[in-house]
JSON list of C-alpha atoms in Angstrom, two decimals:
[
{"chain": "A", "resi": 1, "resn": "UNK", "atom": "CA", "xyz": [-14.92, -12.39, -11.29]},
{"chain": "A", "resi": 2, "resn": "UNK", "atom": "CA", "xyz": [-15.84, -8.71, -11.15]},
{"chain": "A", "resi": 3, "resn": "UNK", "atom": "CA", "xyz": [-14.00, -6.28, -13.42]},
{"chain": "A", "resi": 4, "resn": "UNK", "atom": "CA", "xyz": [-14.21, -2.88, -11.74]},
{"chain": "A", "resi": 5, "resn": "UNK", "atom": "CA", "xyz": [-13.90, 0.48, -13.43]},
{"chain": "A", "resi": 6, "resn": "UNK", "atom": "CA", "xyz": [-10.51, 1.88, -12.47]},
{"chain": "A", "resi": 7, "resn": "UNK", "atom": "CA", "xyz": [-10.89, 4.72, -9.99]},
{"chain": "A", "resi": 8, "resn": "UNK", "atom": "CA", "xyz": [-8.88, 6.47, -7.33]},
{"chain": "A", "resi": 9, "resn": "UNK", "atom": "CA", "xyz": [-9.85, 5.63, -3.76]},
{"chain": "A", "resi": 10, "resn": "UNK", "atom": "CA", "xyz": [-7.76, 8.09, -1.73]},
{"chain": "A", "resi": 11, "resn": "UNK", "atom": "CA", "xyz": [-7.14, 7.21, 1.90]},
{"chain": "A", "resi": 12, "resn": "UNK", "atom": "CA", "xyz": [-5.15, 9.13, 4.51]},
{"chain": "A", "resi": 13, "resn": "UNK", "atom": "CA", "xyz": [-2.34, 7.79, 6.70]},
{"chain": "A", "resi": 14, "resn": "UNK", "atom": "CA", "xyz": [-4.61, 8.21, 9.71]},
{"chain": "A", "resi": 15, "resn": "UNK", "atom": "CA", "xyz": [-7.22, 6.00, 8.06]},
{"chain": "A", "resi": 16, "resn": "UNK", "atom": "CA", "xyz": [-4.93, 3.26, 6.75]},
{"chain": "A", "resi": 17, "resn": "UNK", "atom": "CA", "xyz": [-3.27, 2.31, 10.05]},
{"chain": "A", "resi": 18, "resn": "UNK", "atom": "CA", "xyz": [-6.57, 1.49, 11.79]},
{"chain": "A", "resi": 19, "resn": "UNK", "atom": "CA", "xyz": [-7.76, -0.38, 8.68]},
{"chain": "A", "resi": 20, "resn": "UNK", "atom": "CA", "xyz": [-4.56, -2.43, 8.57]},
{"chain": "A", "resi": 21, "resn": "UNK", "atom": "CA", "xyz": [-4.84, -3.10, 12.30]},
{"chain": "A", "resi": 22, "resn": "UNK", "atom": "CA", "xyz": [-8.36, -4.45, 11.85]},
{"chain": "A", "resi": 23, "resn": "UNK", "atom": "CA", "xyz": [-7.18, -6.62, 8.94]},
{"chain": "A", "resi": 24, "resn": "UNK", "atom": "CA", "xyz": [-4.34, -8.01, 11.06]},
{"chain": "A", "resi": 25, "resn": "UNK", "atom": "CA", "xyz": [-6.71, -8.88, 13.91]},
{"chain": "A", "resi": 26, "resn": "UNK", "atom": "CA", "xyz": [-9.15, -10.47, 11.48]},
{"chain": "A", "resi": 27, "resn": "UNK", "atom": "CA", "xyz": [-6.40, -12.60, 9.92]},
{"chain": "A", "resi": 28, "resn": "UNK", "atom": "CA", "xyz": [-4.29, -13.51, 12.95]},
{"chain": "A", "resi": 29, "resn": "UNK", "atom": "CA", "xyz": [-6.68, -13.04, 15.87]},
{"chain": "A", "resi": 30, "resn": "UNK", "atom": "CA", "xyz": [-4.28, -10.83, 17.83]},
{"chain": "A", "resi": 31, "resn": "UNK", "atom": "CA", "xyz": [-3.04, -7.25, 18.01]},
{"chain": "A", "resi": 32, "resn": "UNK", "atom": "CA", "xyz": [-0.14, -6.22, 15.76]},
{"chain": "A", "resi": 33, "resn": "UNK", "atom": "CA", "xyz": [2.95, -4.68, 17.29]},
{"chain": "A", "resi": 34, "resn": "UNK", "atom": "CA", "xyz": [3.41, -0.99, 16.54]},
{"chain": "A", "resi": 35, "resn": "UNK", "atom": "CA", "xyz": [6.47, -1.53, 14.33]},
{"chain": "A", "resi": 36, "resn": "UNK", "atom": "CA", "xyz": [4.80, -4.33, 12.38]},
{"chain": "A", "resi": 37, "resn": "UNK", "atom": "CA", "xyz": [1.81, -2.13, 11.66]},
{"chain": "A", "resi": 38, "resn": "UNK", "atom": "CA", "xyz": [4.06, 0.73, 10.60]},
{"chain": "A", "resi": 39, "resn": "UNK", "atom": "CA", "xyz": [5.95, -1.52, 8.16]},
{"chain": "A", "resi": 40, "resn": "UNK", "atom": "CA", "xyz": [2.67, -2.26, 6.40]},
{"chain": "A", "resi": 41, "resn": "UNK", "atom": "CA", "xyz": [1.68, 1.40, 6.49]},
{"chain": "A", "resi": 42, "resn": "UNK", "atom": "CA", "xyz": [5.04, 2.41, 5.03]},
{"chain": "A", "resi": 43, "resn": "UNK", "atom": "CA", "xyz": [4.69, 0.09, 2.06]},
{"chain": "A", "resi": 44, "resn": "UNK", "atom": "CA", "xyz": [1.15, 1.31, 1.47]},
{"chain": "A", "resi": 45, "resn": "UNK", "atom": "CA", "xyz": [2.45, 4.89, 1.48]},
{"chain": "A", "resi": 46, "resn": "UNK", "atom": "CA", "xyz": [5.27, 4.03, -0.93]},
{"chain": "A", "resi": 47, "resn": "UNK", "atom": "CA", "xyz": [3.06, 2.16, -3.39]},
{"chain": "A", "resi": 48, "resn": "UNK", "atom": "CA", "xyz": [0.15, 4.62, -3.37]},
{"chain": "A", "resi": 49, "resn": "UNK", "atom": "CA", "xyz": [1.77, 8.04, -2.96]},
{"chain": "A", "resi": 50, "resn": "UNK", "atom": "CA", "xyz": [0.63, 8.21, 0.66]},
{"chain": "A", "resi": 51, "resn": "UNK", "atom": "CA", "xyz": [-2.83, 7.14, -0.44]},
{"chain": "A", "resi": 52, "resn": "UNK", "atom": "CA", "xyz": [-3.40, 9.91, -2.97]},
{"chain": "A", "resi": 53, "resn": "UNK", "atom": "CA", "xyz": [-2.98, 7.48, -5.89]},
{"chain": "A", "resi": 54, "resn": "UNK", "atom": "CA", "xyz": [-4.58, 4.44, -4.29]},
{"chain": "A", "resi": 55, "resn": "UNK", "atom": "CA", "xyz": [-6.70, 2.63, -6.89]},
{"chain": "A", "resi": 56, "resn": "UNK", "atom": "CA", "xyz": [-9.75, 0.52, -6.07]},
{"chain": "A", "resi": 57, "resn": "UNK", "atom": "CA", "xyz": [-8.56, 0.02, -2.48]},
{"chain": "A", "resi": 58, "resn": "UNK", "atom": "CA", "xyz": [-5.45, -1.87, -3.63]},
{"chain": "A", "resi": 59, "resn": "UNK", "atom": "CA", "xyz": [-2.92, -1.28, -0.84]},
{"chain": "A", "resi": 60, "resn": "UNK", "atom": "CA", "xyz": [0.32, -2.01, -2.64]},
{"chain": "A", "resi": 61, "resn": "UNK", "atom": "CA", "xyz": [0.05, -2.43, -6.39]},
{"chain": "A", "resi": 62, "resn": "UNK", "atom": "CA", "xyz": [-1.00, -6.07, -6.13]},
{"chain": "A", "resi": 63, "resn": "UNK", "atom": "CA", "xyz": [-1.38, -7.68, -9.54]},
{"chain": "A", "resi": 64, "resn": "UNK", "atom": "CA", "xyz": [-4.42, -9.85, -10.34]},
{"chain": "A", "resi": 65, "resn": "UNK", "atom": "CA", "xyz": [-4.41, -13.24, -12.00]},
{"chain": "A", "resi": 66, "resn": "UNK", "atom": "CA", "xyz": [-6.94, -15.85, -12.99]},
{"chain": "A", "resi": 67, "resn": "UNK", "atom": "CA", "xyz": [-10.50, -15.04, -11.97]},
{"chain": "A", "resi": 68, "resn": "UNK", "atom": "CA", "xyz": [-9.64, -12.58, -9.18]},
{"chain": "A", "resi": 69, "resn": "UNK", "atom": "CA", "xyz": [-11.67, -9.37, -9.06]},
{"chain": "A", "resi": 70, "resn": "UNK", "atom": "CA", "xyz": [-9.65, -6.82, -10.95]},
{"chain": "A", "resi": 71, "resn": "UNK", "atom": "CA", "xyz": [-9.31, -3.55, -12.81]},
{"chain": "A", "resi": 72, "resn": "UNK", "atom": "CA", "xyz": [-6.94, -2.23, -15.47]},
{"chain": "A", "resi": 73, "resn": "UNK", "atom": "CA", "xyz": [-4.85, 0.95, -15.43]},
{"chain": "A", "resi": 74, "resn": "UNK", "atom": "CA", "xyz": [-1.54, 2.10, -16.87]},
{"chain": "A", "resi": 75, "resn": "UNK", "atom": "CA", "xyz": [1.61, 1.30, -14.97]},
{"chain": "A", "resi": 76, "resn": "UNK", "atom": "CA", "xyz": [5.39, 1.43, -15.39]},
{"chain": "A", "resi": 77, "resn": "UNK", "atom": "CA", "xyz": [7.89, -1.34, -14.68]},
{"chain": "A", "resi": 78, "resn": "UNK", "atom": "CA", "xyz": [11.68, -1.19, -14.44]},
{"chain": "A", "resi": 79, "resn": "UNK", "atom": "CA", "xyz": [12.82, -4.22, -16.45]},
{"chain": "A", "resi": 80, "resn": "UNK", "atom": "CA", "xyz": [16.06, -5.77, -17.71]},
{"chain": "A", "resi": 81, "resn": "UNK", "atom": "CA", "xyz": [16.81, -4.49, -21.19]},
{"chain": "A", "resi": 82, "resn": "UNK", "atom": "CA", "xyz": [16.24, -7.80, -22.98]},
{"chain": "A", "resi": 83, "resn": "UNK", "atom": "CA", "xyz": [12.87, -8.36, -21.30]},
{"chain": "A", "resi": 84, "resn": "UNK", "atom": "CA", "xyz": [11.79, -4.78, -21.99]},
{"chain": "A", "resi": 85, "resn": "UNK", "atom": "CA", "xyz": [12.68, -5.16, -25.66]},
{"chain": "A", "resi": 86, "resn": "UNK", "atom": "CA", "xyz": [10.65, -8.36, -25.86]},
{"chain": "A", "resi": 87, "resn": "UNK", "atom": "CA", "xyz": [7.58, -6.69, -24.38]},
{"chain": "A", "resi": 88, "resn": "UNK", "atom": "CA", "xyz": [7.82, -3.71, -26.74]},
{"chain": "A", "resi": 89, "resn": "UNK", "atom": "CA", "xyz": [8.37, -5.97, -29.76]},
{"chain": "A", "resi": 90, "resn": "UNK", "atom": "CA", "xyz": [5.18, -7.86, -28.90]},
{"chain": "A", "resi": 91, "resn": "UNK", "atom": "CA", "xyz": [3.12, -4.72, -28.25]},
{"chain": "A", "resi": 92, "resn": "UNK", "atom": "CA", "xyz": [-0.22, -4.59, -30.09]},
{"chain": "A", "resi": 93, "resn": "UNK", "atom": "CA", "xyz": [-3.15, -2.21, -30.32]},
{"chain": "A", "resi": 94, "resn": "UNK", "atom": "CA", "xyz": [-5.01, -4.37, -27.81]},
{"chain": "A", "resi": 95, "resn": "UNK", "atom": "CA", "xyz": [-2.04, -4.91, -25.50]},
{"chain": "A", "resi": 96, "resn": "UNK", "atom": "CA", "xyz": [0.06, -1.72, -25.86]},
{"chain": "A", "resi": 97, "resn": "UNK", "atom": "CA", "xyz": [3.34, -0.86, -24.20]},
{"chain": "A", "resi": 98, "resn": "UNK", "atom": "CA", "xyz": [6.25, 1.48, -24.91]},
{"chain": "A", "resi": 99, "resn": "UNK", "atom": "CA", "xyz": [9.62, 2.57, -23.59]},
{"chain": "A", "resi": 100, "resn": "UNK", "atom": "CA", "xyz": [9.09, 5.24, -20.96]},
{"chain": "A", "resi": 101, "resn": "UNK", "atom": "CA", "xyz": [12.72, 5.87, -20.02]},
{"chain": "A", "resi": 102, "resn": "UNK", "atom": "CA", "xyz": [16.05, 4.52, -21.23]},
{"chain": "A", "resi": 103, "resn": "UNK", "atom": "CA", "xyz": [19.23, 5.85, -19.62]},
{"chain": "A", "resi": 104, "resn": "UNK", "atom": "CA", "xyz": [21.42, 3.33, -21.40]},
{"chain": "A", "resi": 105, "resn": "UNK", "atom": "CA", "xyz": [21.84, 1.20, -18.29]},
{"chain": "A", "resi": 106, "resn": "UNK", "atom": "CA", "xyz": [21.01, -2.42, -17.56]},
{"chain": "A", "resi": 107, "resn": "UNK", "atom": "CA", "xyz": [17.34, -1.71, -16.94]},
{"chain": "A", "resi": 108, "resn": "UNK", "atom": "CA", "xyz": [14.74, 0.12, -19.00]},
{"chain": "A", "resi": 109, "resn": "UNK", "atom": "CA", "xyz": [11.45, 1.59, -17.78]},
{"chain": "A", "resi": 110, "resn": "UNK", "atom": "CA", "xyz": [8.47, 0.34, -19.75]},
{"chain": "A", "resi": 111, "resn": "UNK", "atom": "CA", "xyz": [5.04, 1.96, -19.73]},
{"chain": "A", "resi": 112, "resn": "UNK", "atom": "CA", "xyz": [2.20, -0.54, -20.02]},
{"chain": "A", "resi": 113, "resn": "UNK", "atom": "CA", "xyz": [-1.11, 0.96, -21.10]},
{"chain": "A", "resi": 114, "resn": "UNK", "atom": "CA", "xyz": [-4.55, -0.17, -19.95]},
{"chain": "A", "resi": 115, "resn": "UNK", "atom": "CA", "xyz": [-5.71, -3.59, -21.18]},
{"chain": "A", "resi": 116, "resn": "UNK", "atom": "CA", "xyz": [-2.19, -4.99, -21.34]},
{"chain": "A", "resi": 117, "resn": "UNK", "atom": "CA", "xyz": [-1.93, -8.06, -19.03]},
{"chain": "A", "resi": 118, "resn": "UNK", "atom": "CA", "xyz": [0.69, -6.19, -16.97]},
{"chain": "A", "resi": 119, "resn": "UNK", "atom": "CA", "xyz": [-1.96, -3.60, -16.06]},
{"chain": "A", "resi": 120, "resn": "UNK", "atom": "CA", "xyz": [-4.32, -6.10, -14.45]},
{"chain": "A", "resi": 121, "resn": "UNK", "atom": "CA", "xyz": [-4.53, -5.21, -10.75]},
{"chain": "A", "resi": 122, "resn": "UNK", "atom": "CA", "xyz": [-6.60, -6.61, -7.92]},
{"chain": "A", "resi": 123, "resn": "UNK", "atom": "CA", "xyz": [-9.62, -4.46, -7.05]},
{"chain": "A", "resi": 124, "resn": "UNK", "atom": "CA", "xyz": [-11.86, -4.35, -4.00]},
{"chain": "A", "resi": 125, "resn": "UNK", "atom": "CA", "xyz": [-15.27, -3.02, -3.06]},
{"chain": "A", "resi": 126, "resn": "UNK", "atom": "CA", "xyz": [-14.01, -1.39, 0.14]},
{"chain": "A", "resi": 127, "resn": "UNK", "atom": "CA", "xyz": [-10.92, -0.59, 2.21]},
{"chain": "A", "resi": 128, "resn": "UNK", "atom": "CA", "xyz": [-11.53, -3.42, 4.67]},
{"chain": "A", "resi": 129, "resn": "UNK", "atom": "CA", "xyz": [-11.33, -6.08, 1.95]},
{"chain": "A", "resi": 130, "resn": "UNK", "atom": "CA", "xyz": [-8.28, -4.47, 0.35]},
{"chain": "A", "resi": 131, "resn": "UNK", "atom": "CA", "xyz": [-6.37, -4.41, 3.63]},
{"chain": "A", "resi": 132, "resn": "UNK", "atom": "CA", "xyz": [-7.27, -7.98, 4.51]},
{"chain": "A", "resi": 133, "resn": "UNK", "atom": "CA", "xyz": [-6.11, -9.33, 1.15]},
{"chain": "A", "resi": 134, "resn": "UNK", "atom": "CA", "xyz": [-2.88, -7.34, 1.43]},
{"chain": "A", "resi": 135, "resn": "UNK", "atom": "CA", "xyz": [-2.03, -8.78, 4.85]},
{"chain": "A", "resi": 136, "resn": "UNK", "atom": "CA", "xyz": [-2.92, -12.30, 3.74]},
{"chain": "A", "resi": 137, "resn": "UNK", "atom": "CA", "xyz": [-0.87, -11.98, 0.53]},
{"chain": "A", "resi": 138, "resn": "UNK", "atom": "CA", "xyz": [2.27, -10.81, 2.33]},
{"chain": "A", "resi": 139, "resn": "UNK", "atom": "CA", "xyz": [2.07, -13.51, 4.97]},
{"chain": "A", "resi": 140, "resn": "UNK", "atom": "CA", "xyz": [1.35, -16.34, 2.55]},
{"chain": "A", "resi": 141, "resn": "UNK", "atom": "CA", "xyz": [2.88, -15.59, -0.83]},
{"chain": "A", "resi": 142, "resn": "UNK", "atom": "CA", "xyz": [5.77, -13.37, 0.28]},
{"chain": "A", "resi": 143, "resn": "UNK", "atom": "CA", "xyz": [6.53, -15.31, 3.44]},
{"chain": "A", "resi": 144, "resn": "UNK", "atom": "CA", "xyz": [10.28, -14.75, 3.13]},
{"chain": "A", "resi": 145, "resn": "UNK", "atom": "CA", "xyz": [9.72, -11.07, 3.94]},
{"chain": "A", "resi": 146, "resn": "UNK", "atom": "CA", "xyz": [7.34, -11.70, 6.84]},
{"chain": "A", "resi": 147, "resn": "UNK", "atom": "CA", "xyz": [10.02, -11.96, 9.58]},
{"chain": "A", "resi": 148, "resn": "UNK", "atom": "CA", "xyz": [11.01, -8.37, 8.72]},
{"chain": "A", "resi": 149, "resn": "UNK", "atom": "CA", "xyz": [7.39, -7.32, 9.30]},
{"chain": "A", "resi": 150, "resn": "UNK", "atom": "CA", "xyz": [7.41, -9.02, 12.69]},
{"chain": "A", "resi": 151, "resn": "UNK", "atom": "CA", "xyz": [10.71, -7.43, 13.75]},
{"chain": "A", "resi": 152, "resn": "UNK", "atom": "CA", "xyz": [9.84, -4.02, 12.27]},
{"chain": "A", "resi": 153, "resn": "UNK", "atom": "CA", "xyz": [12.83, -3.77, 9.92]},
{"chain": "A", "resi": 154, "resn": "UNK", "atom": "CA", "xyz": [11.88, -1.69, 6.84]},
{"chain": "A", "resi": 155, "resn": "UNK", "atom": "CA", "xyz": [15.22, -2.11, 5.04]},
{"chain": "A", "resi": 156, "resn": "UNK", "atom": "CA", "xyz": [15.26, -5.90, 5.42]},
{"chain": "A", "resi": 157, "resn": "UNK", "atom": "CA", "xyz": [11.61, -5.96, 4.35]},
{"chain": "A", "resi": 158, "resn": "UNK", "atom": "CA", "xyz": [12.45, -4.09, 1.13]},
{"chain": "A", "resi": 159, "resn": "UNK", "atom": "CA", "xyz": [15.41, -6.33, 0.33]},
{"chain": "A", "resi": 160, "resn": "UNK", "atom": "CA", "xyz": [13.46, -9.54, 0.93]},
{"chain": "A", "resi": 161, "resn": "UNK", "atom": "CA", "xyz": [10.54, -8.33, -1.17]},
{"chain": "A", "resi": 162, "resn": "UNK", "atom": "CA", "xyz": [12.96, -7.63, -4.02]},
{"chain": "A", "resi": 163, "resn": "UNK", "atom": "CA", "xyz": [14.41, -11.11, -3.68]},
{"chain": "A", "resi": 164, "resn": "UNK", "atom": "CA", "xyz": [10.89, -12.52, -4.13]},
{"chain": "A", "resi": 165, "resn": "UNK", "atom": "CA", "xyz": [10.14, -10.33, -7.15]},
{"chain": "A", "resi": 166, "resn": "UNK", "atom": "CA", "xyz": [7.48, -8.15, -5.51]},
{"chain": "A", "resi": 167, "resn": "UNK", "atom": "CA", "xyz": [8.63, -4.94, -7.22]},
{"chain": "A", "resi": 168, "resn": "UNK", "atom": "CA", "xyz": [10.79, -3.92, -10.19]},
{"chain": "A", "resi": 169, "resn": "UNK", "atom": "CA", "xyz": [12.08, -0.60, -8.82]},
{"chain": "A", "resi": 170, "resn": "UNK", "atom": "CA", "xyz": [15.71, -0.23, -7.74]},
{"chain": "A", "resi": 171, "resn": "UNK", "atom": "CA", "xyz": [16.25, -2.03, -4.43]},
{"chain": "A", "resi": 172, "resn": "UNK", "atom": "CA", "xyz": [18.25, 0.78, -2.78]},
{"chain": "A", "resi": 173, "resn": "UNK", "atom": "CA", "xyz": [15.61, 3.36, -3.67]},
{"chain": "A", "resi": 174, "resn": "UNK", "atom": "CA", "xyz": [12.80, 1.17, -2.35]},
{"chain": "A", "resi": 175, "resn": "UNK", "atom": "CA", "xyz": [14.68, 0.45, 0.89]},
{"chain": "A", "resi": 176, "resn": "UNK", "atom": "CA", "xyz": [15.47, 4.15, 1.43]},
{"chain": "A", "resi": 177, "resn": "UNK", "atom": "CA", "xyz": [11.84, 5.14, 0.96]},
{"chain": "A", "resi": 178, "resn": "UNK", "atom": "CA", "xyz": [10.62, 2.31, 3.19]},
{"chain": "A", "resi": 179, "resn": "UNK", "atom": "CA", "xyz": [12.90, 3.49, 5.99]},
{"chain": "A", "resi": 180, "resn": "UNK", "atom": "CA", "xyz": [11.75, 7.10, 5.69]},
{"chain": "A", "resi": 181, "resn": "UNK", "atom": "CA", "xyz": [8.05, 6.24, 5.44]},
{"chain": "A", "resi": 182, "resn": "UNK", "atom": "CA", "xyz": [8.33, 3.80, 8.35]},
{"chain": "A", "resi": 183, "resn": "UNK", "atom": "CA", "xyz": [9.42, 6.67, 10.61]},
{"chain": "A", "resi": 184, "resn": "UNK", "atom": "CA", "xyz": [6.58, 8.78, 9.21]},
{"chain": "A", "resi": 185, "resn": "UNK", "atom": "CA", "xyz": [4.05, 6.06, 10.04]},
{"chain": "A", "resi": 186, "resn": "UNK", "atom": "CA", "xyz": [5.36, 5.83, 13.59]},
{"chain": "A", "resi": 187, "resn": "UNK", "atom": "CA", "xyz": [4.53, 9.52, 14.04]},
{"chain": "A", "resi": 188, "resn": "UNK", "atom": "CA", "xyz": [1.01, 8.93, 12.71]},
{"chain": "A", "resi": 189, "resn": "UNK", "atom": "CA", "xyz": [0.64, 5.97, 15.06]},
{"chain": "A", "resi": 190, "resn": "UNK", "atom": "CA", "xyz": [1.69, 8.14, 18.01]},
{"chain": "A", "resi": 191, "resn": "UNK", "atom": "CA", "xyz": [-0.90, 10.78, 17.09]},
{"chain": "A", "resi": 192, "resn": "UNK", "atom": "CA", "xyz": [-3.63, 8.16, 16.93]},
{"chain": "A", "resi": 193, "resn": "UNK", "atom": "CA", "xyz": [-2.74, 6.92, 20.40]},
{"chain": "A", "resi": 194, "resn": "UNK", "atom": "CA", "xyz": [-2.44, 10.35, 22.01]},
{"chain": "A", "resi": 195, "resn": "UNK", "atom": "CA", "xyz": [-5.40, 11.17, 24.26]},
{"chain": "A", "resi": 196, "resn": "UNK", "atom": "CA", "xyz": [-7.26, 14.31, 23.22]},
{"chain": "A", "resi": 197, "resn": "UNK", "atom": "CA", "xyz": [-9.22, 16.61, 25.51]},
{"chain": "A", "resi": 198, "resn": "UNK", "atom": "CA", "xyz": [-12.92, 16.63, 24.58]},
{"chain": "A", "resi": 199, "resn": "UNK", "atom": "CA", "xyz": [-14.06, 19.70, 22.72]},
{"chain": "A", "resi": 200, "resn": "UNK", "atom": "CA", "xyz": [-17.11, 21.60, 23.95]},
{"chain": "A", "resi": 201, "resn": "UNK", "atom": "CA", "xyz": [-20.23, 19.97, 22.44]},
{"chain": "A", "resi": 202, "resn": "UNK", "atom": "CA", "xyz": [-21.33, 23.11, 20.62]},
{"chain": "A", "resi": 203, "resn": "UNK", "atom": "CA", "xyz": [-18.02, 23.33, 18.70]},
{"chain": "A", "resi": 204, "resn": "UNK", "atom": "CA", "xyz": [-18.24, 19.87, 17.16]},
{"chain": "A", "resi": 205, "resn": "UNK", "atom": "CA", "xyz": [-19.77, 19.30, 13.71]},
{"chain": "A", "resi": 206, "resn": "UNK", "atom": "CA", "xyz": [-22.97, 17.29, 13.80]},
{"chain": "A", "resi": 207, "resn": "UNK", "atom": "CA", "xyz": [-22.27, 13.59, 14.25]},
{"chain": "A", "resi": 208, "resn": "UNK", "atom": "CA", "xyz": [-18.53, 13.97, 14.98]},
{"chain": "A", "resi": 209, "resn": "UNK", "atom": "CA", "xyz": [-17.16, 12.84, 18.34]},
{"chain": "A", "resi": 210, "resn": "UNK", "atom": "CA", "xyz": [-13.91, 14.07, 19.92]},
{"chain": "A", "resi": 211, "resn": "UNK", "atom": "CA", "xyz": [-11.91, 10.91, 20.55]},
{"chain": "A", "resi": 212, "resn": "UNK", "atom": "CA", "xyz": [-8.70, 8.89, 20.33]},
{"chain": "A", "resi": 213, "resn": "UNK", "atom": "CA", "xyz": [-7.22, 5.40, 20.12]},
{"chain": "A", "resi": 214, "resn": "UNK", "atom": "CA", "xyz": [-7.70, 4.26, 23.71]},
{"chain": "A", "resi": 215, "resn": "UNK", "atom": "CA", "xyz": [-5.18, 2.35, 25.82]},
{"chain": "A", "resi": 216, "resn": "UNK", "atom": "CA", "xyz": [-6.96, -0.98, 25.38]},
{"chain": "A", "resi": 217, "resn": "UNK", "atom": "CA", "xyz": [-6.47, -0.80, 21.61]},
{"chain": "A", "resi": 218, "resn": "UNK", "atom": "CA", "xyz": [-10.02, 0.20, 20.67]},
{"chain": "A", "resi": 219, "resn": "UNK", "atom": "CA", "xyz": [-10.06, 2.60, 17.77]},
{"chain": "A", "resi": 220, "resn": "UNK", "atom": "CA", "xyz": [-12.09, 5.77, 18.00]},
{"chain": "A", "resi": 221, "resn": "UNK", "atom": "CA", "xyz": [-12.12, 8.02, 14.98]},
{"chain": "A", "resi": 222, "resn": "UNK", "atom": "CA", "xyz": [-9.72, 10.97, 14.75]},
{"chain": "A", "resi": 223, "resn": "UNK", "atom": "CA", "xyz": [-9.19, 10.79, 11.02]},
{"chain": "A", "resi": 224, "resn": "UNK", "atom": "CA", "xyz": [-10.71, 14.15, 10.15]},
{"chain": "A", "resi": 225, "resn": "UNK", "atom": "CA", "xyz": [-8.34, 16.03, 12.43]},
{"chain": "A", "resi": 226, "resn": "UNK", "atom": "CA", "xyz": [-5.26, 14.15, 11.25]},
{"chain": "A", "resi": 227, "resn": "UNK", "atom": "CA", "xyz": [-6.20, 14.52, 7.59]},
{"chain": "A", "resi": 228, "resn": "UNK", "atom": "CA", "xyz": [-6.33, 18.31, 8.11]},
{"chain": "A", "resi": 229, "resn": "UNK", "atom": "CA", "xyz": [-2.89, 18.16, 9.73]},
{"chain": "A", "resi": 230, "resn": "UNK", "atom": "CA", "xyz": [-1.49, 16.15, 6.82]},
{"chain": "A", "resi": 231, "resn": "UNK", "atom": "CA", "xyz": [-2.79, 18.68, 4.31]},
{"chain": "A", "resi": 232, "resn": "UNK", "atom": "CA", "xyz": [-1.11, 21.53, 6.20]},
{"chain": "A", "resi": 233, "resn": "UNK", "atom": "CA", "xyz": [2.28, 19.79, 6.39]}
]
């Protein structure tokens, strides 16, 4: 087991879709449908703040257990009041946690600080490995939600993940964000597919090729252009 130093590994939407596509092909041996790919991209965007808060190439806040490669960083969980109280009562200097928000409702938000077992997340050396493990985890461990990936239904996907205990956030909020981010990913997918006219050679930075995602599914890098567009939006 490798325990990595926690660090941000920001990735853009234009980078994650190709990486998830490659992971899908590596795992299943075939091309993913557009909607299936965009479901995965939407959850990545939801869990990582569109990649800005991605940590150690973990695509979707996947917790680590046993001897899996991991890292530790603070996180918050929305928990039933009784469970939250139990965690806080058992908080120690080595495994600290505290109430982050209490609106008097059924659930309470608990902040778990680094080194607490709840802050143990899977960590990866690179984006390729993180994406592959994410696809494999969803298909194997959260199999109940997989049909929604195949049919491209972000709301059903969110509801089925909740049923399996994937996240502690409010189900309606998660489903709403999944639906919105799914449509956002479809726009990114369309940009990646769109053919681009080649720029004159003398206007291109050294080593950068003008290119696109060709009709046969081969990926050619356009991530720099799309990242600039994202930053302007």
